[in-house]
PDB file of C-alpha atoms and ligand atoms in Angstrom:
ATOM      1  CA  MET X   1     -29.963 201.198  22.278  1.00  0.00           C
ATOM      2  CA  LYS X   2     -32.192 202.547  19.152  1.00  0.00           C
ATOM      3  CA  ALA X   3     -32.206 200.627  16.156  1.00  0.00           C
ATOM      4  CA  LEU X   4     -30.352 203.147  13.151  1.00  0.00           C
ATOM      5  CA  SER X   5     -34.497 202.356  11.473  1.00  0.00           C
ATOM      6  CA  LYS X   6     -35.809 203.998  14.378  1.00  0.00           C
ATOM      7  CA  PHE X   7     -33.902 207.952  12.878  1.00  0.00           C
ATOM      8  CA  CYS X   8     -34.408 210.180   9.802  1.00  0.00           C
ATOM      9  CA  CYS X   9     -32.253 212.896   8.478  1.00  0.00           C
ATOM     10  CA  GLN X  10     -31.992 215.743  10.432  1.00  0.00           C
ATOM     11  CA  ASN X  11     -31.407 218.301   7.060  1.00  0.00           C
ATOM     12  CA  LYS X  12     -34.548 219.971   5.957  1.00  0.00           C
ATOM     13  CA  LYS X  13     -32.727 220.217   2.272  1.00  0.00           C
ATOM     14  CA  CYS X  14     -32.862 215.856   2.414  1.00  0.00           C
ATOM     15  CA  PRO X  15     -35.116 214.049   0.575  1.00  0.00           C
ATOM     16  CA  ASP X  16     -34.815 211.565   2.833  1.00  0.00           C
ATOM     17  CA  TYR X  17     -35.362 214.418   5.509  1.00  0.00           C
ATOM     18  CA  GLY X  18     -37.545 213.182   7.956  1.00  0.00           C
ATOM     19  CA  LYS X  19     -38.751 209.500   6.537  1.00  0.00           C
ATOM     20  CA  ARG X  20     -37.872 206.665   8.839  1.00  0.00           C
ATOM     21  CA  GLY X  21     -36.261 203.359   7.172  1.00  0.00           C
ATOM     22  CA  ARG X  22     -34.846 204.328   4.288  1.00  0.00           C
ATOM     23  CA  ASN X  23     -31.113 202.784   4.726  1.00  0.00           C
ATOM     24  CA  ASN X  24     -29.151 206.037   4.538  1.00  0.00           C
ATOM     25  CA  LEU X  25     -27.746 206.284   6.918  1.00  0.00           C
ATOM     26  CA  THR X  26     -25.052 204.861   8.967  1.00  0.00           C
ATOM     27  CA  VAL X  27     -23.138 205.537  12.353  1.00  0.00           C
ATOM     28  CA  CYS X  28     -19.512 207.192  11.195  1.00  0.00           C
ATOM     29  CA  GLY X  29     -18.518 208.817  15.018  1.00  0.00           C
ATOM     30  CA  TRP X  30     -19.481 207.722  18.927  1.00  0.00           C
ATOM     31  CA  TYR X  31     -18.659 211.065  20.515  1.00  0.00           C
ATOM     32  CA  GLY X  32     -20.312 212.778  24.528  1.00  0.00           C
ATOM     33  CA  LYS X  33     -18.789 211.798  27.907  1.00  0.00           C
ATOM     34  CA  ASN X  34     -19.140 207.741  27.836  1.00  0.00           C
ATOM     35  CA  ASN X  35     -18.497 207.812  23.408  1.00  0.00           C
ATOM     36  CA  HIS X  36     -21.709 206.977  23.736  1.00  0.00           C
ATOM     37  CA  ILE X  37     -23.828 208.689  21.649  1.00  0.00           C
ATOM     38  CA  ARG X  38     -23.500 207.738  17.780  1.00  0.00           C
ATOM     39  CA  LEU X  39     -23.437 210.761  15.369  1.00  0.00           C
ATOM     40  CA  LEU X  40     -25.115 209.526  11.490  1.00  0.00           C
ATOM     41  CA  TYR X  41     -24.435 210.246   8.500  1.00  0.00           C
ATOM     42  CA  CYS X  42     -27.171 210.265   6.030  1.00  0.00           C
ATOM     43  CA  ARG X  43     -25.593 209.058   3.018  1.00  0.00           C
ATOM     44  CA  THR X  44     -28.098 210.539   0.476  1.00  0.00           C
ATOM     45  CA  CYS X  45     -27.065 214.208   1.923  1.00  0.00           C
ATOM     46  CA  LYS X  46     -23.798 213.791   3.261  1.00  0.00           C
ATOM     47  CA  LYS X  47     -24.394 215.513   6.121  1.00  0.00           C
ATOM     48  CA  ARG X  48     -23.545 214.132   9.528  1.00  0.00           C
ATOM     49  CA  PHE X  49     -25.417 215.096  13.409  1.00  0.00           C
ATOM     50  CA  SER X  50     -25.999 213.569  16.433  1.00  0.00           C
ATOM     51  CA  GLU X  51     -28.859 210.193  17.212  1.00  0.00           C
ATOM     52  CA  ARG X  52     -30.325 212.937  19.423  1.00  0.00           C
ATOM     53  CA  LYS X  53     -30.692 215.643  17.455  1.00  0.00           C
ATOM     54  CA  GLY X  54     -34.853 216.245  17.517  1.00  0.00           C
ATOM     55  CA  THR X  55     -35.204 213.626  19.429  1.00  0.00           C
ATOM     56  CA  PRO X  56     -36.987 214.598  22.643  1.00  0.00           C
ATOM     57  CA  LEU X  57     -38.144 218.172  20.331  1.00  0.00           C
ATOM     58  CA  PHE X  58     -39.157 215.400  17.472  1.00  0.00           C
ATOM     59  CA  GLY X  59     -42.617 217.512  16.169  1.00  0.00           C
ATOM     60  CA  LEU X  60     -41.857 221.168  17.669  1.00  0.00           C
ATOM     61  CA  ARG X  61     -41.718 223.074  14.715  1.00  0.00           C
ATOM     62  CA  LEU X  62     -39.002 226.575  15.767  1.00  0.00           C
ATOM     63  CA  ALA X  63     -36.235 227.159  13.711  1.00  0.00           C
ATOM     64  CA  ASP X  64     -32.976 225.086  15.344  1.00  0.00           C
ATOM     65  CA  GLU X  65     -31.209 229.725  15.941  1.00  0.00           C
ATOM     66  CA  LYS X  66     -34.325 230.284  17.891  1.00  0.00           C
ATOM     67  CA  MET X  67     -34.658 226.614  19.461  1.00  0.00           C
ATOM     68  CA  VAL X  68     -31.358 226.846  20.087  1.00  0.00           C
ATOM     69  CA  SER X  69     -31.349 230.494  21.650  1.00  0.00           C
ATOM     70  CA  LEU X  70     -34.379 229.309  23.568  1.00  0.00           C
ATOM     71  CA  LEU X  71     -33.156 226.393  25.609  1.00  0.00           C
ATOM     72  CA  GLY X  72     -29.863 228.465  25.744  1.00  0.00           C
ATOM     73  CA  HIS X  73     -31.839 230.668  27.634  1.00  0.00           C
ATOM     74  CA  ILE X  74     -33.563 228.816  29.616  1.00  0.00           C
ATOM     75  CA  SER X  75     -30.470 226.469  30.882  1.00  0.00           C
ATOM     76  CA  GLU X  76     -28.744 229.644  31.819  1.00  0.00           C
ATOM     77  CA  GLY X  77     -32.050 229.889  34.128  1.00  0.00           C
ATOM     78  CA  CYS X  78     -33.589 232.880  32.452  1.00  0.00           C
ATOM     79  CA  GLY X  79     -37.414 232.820  33.321  1.00  0.00           C
ATOM     80  CA  VAL X  80     -40.180 231.665  31.232  1.00  0.00           C
ATOM     81  CA  ARG X  81     -41.569 234.975  30.527  1.00  0.00           C
ATOM     82  CA  LYS X  82     -38.103 236.674  30.243  1.00  0.00           C
ATOM     83  CA  THR X  83     -36.744 233.511  27.780  1.00  0.00           C
ATOM     84  CA  SER X  84     -39.648 234.373  25.714  1.00  0.00           C
ATOM     85  CA  ARG X  85     -39.241 238.361  25.652  1.00  0.00           C
ATOM     86  CA  LEU X  86     -35.212 237.874  23.919  1.00  0.00           C
ATOM     87  CA  VAL X  87     -36.408 235.307  22.130  1.00  0.00           C
ATOM     88  CA  ARG X  88     -39.797 236.811  20.552  1.00  0.00           C
ATOM     89  CA  VAL X  89     -41.456 233.705  20.997  1.00  0.00           C
ATOM     90  CA  HIS X  90     -44.721 233.506  22.864  1.00  0.00           C
ATOM     91  CA  PRO X  91     -44.460 232.326  26.628  1.00  0.00           C
ATOM     92  CA  ASP X  92     -46.313 229.469  25.727  1.00  0.00           C
ATOM     93  CA  THR X  93     -44.306 228.192  23.067  1.00  0.00           C
ATOM     94  CA  VAL X  94     -41.211 228.693  26.072  1.00  0.00           C
ATOM     95  CA  THR X  95     -43.286 226.374  28.354  1.00  0.00           C
ATOM     96  CA  ARG X  96     -43.632 223.931  25.602  1.00  0.00           C
ATOM     97  CA  TYR X  97     -39.581 223.726  24.267  1.00  0.00           C
ATOM     98  CA  THR X  98     -38.880 223.709  28.640  1.00  0.00           C
ATOM     99  CA  ARG X  99     -40.998 220.726  28.963  1.00  0.00           C
ATOM    100  CA  ALA X 100     -39.858 218.943  25.914  1.00  0.00           C
ATOM    101  CA  ALA X 101     -36.355 218.900  26.357  1.00  0.00           C
ATOM    102  CA  GLY X 102     -36.706 219.128  30.359  1.00  0.00           C
ATOM    103  CA  GLN X 103     -33.229 218.321  31.890  1.00  0.00           C
ATOM    104  CA  HIS X 104     -32.037 217.348  28.404  1.00  0.00           C
ATOM    105  CA  ALA X 105     -32.531 221.571  27.833  1.00  0.00           C
ATOM    106  CA  LYS X 106     -28.790 222.050  29.067  1.00  0.00           C
ATOM    107  CA  ALA X 107     -27.266 219.287  26.846  1.00  0.00           C
ATOM    108  CA  LEU X 108     -29.839 219.418  24.320  1.00  0.00           C
ATOM    109  CA  HIS X 109     -27.952 223.199  23.317  1.00  0.00           C
ATOM    110  CA  ASP X 110     -24.643 222.251  23.684  1.00  0.00           C
ATOM    111  CA  GLU X 111     -25.464 219.350  20.574  1.00  0.00           C
ATOM    112  CA  LEU X 112     -27.354 221.743  18.909  1.00  0.00           C
ATOM    113  CA  VAL X 113     -24.529 224.045  19.067  1.00  0.00           C
ATOM    114  CA  ALA X 114     -21.582 222.120  17.838  1.00  0.00           C
ATOM    115  CA  PHE X 115     -23.143 220.003  15.046  1.00  0.00           C
ATOM    116  CA  SER X 116     -25.799 222.949  13.436  1.00  0.00           C
ATOM    117  CA  PRO X 117     -24.009 223.422  10.425  1.00  0.00           C
TER     118      PRO X 117
HETATM  119 ZN1   ZN R   1     -30.018 213.308   4.365  1.00  0.00          ZN
END
């Protein structure tokens, strides 16, 4: 289990977005099959998000909807070229995201869909 100081707010409009160790995060709940994934709450912007949000793909910048759609297509078994055409991103981008997300693509997609504002 990672320390909360390793996480940062995932709300792009929050003044503490992307800043670690600000003491703005608290755990407000648990979810997942074994209740092993923490739901974090940002005191600064009062938003909640999954501790998984942003982790495997942190640093890659695509709009959330695009990423959701991209990973959705991949997890449904669409190939790289088909996905890049459907989501309208470069095939290299699809490869990059797929590699970053790896086996977690499906889970990540579900989480992003469930937790996106
Ligand atoms: Zn925040």
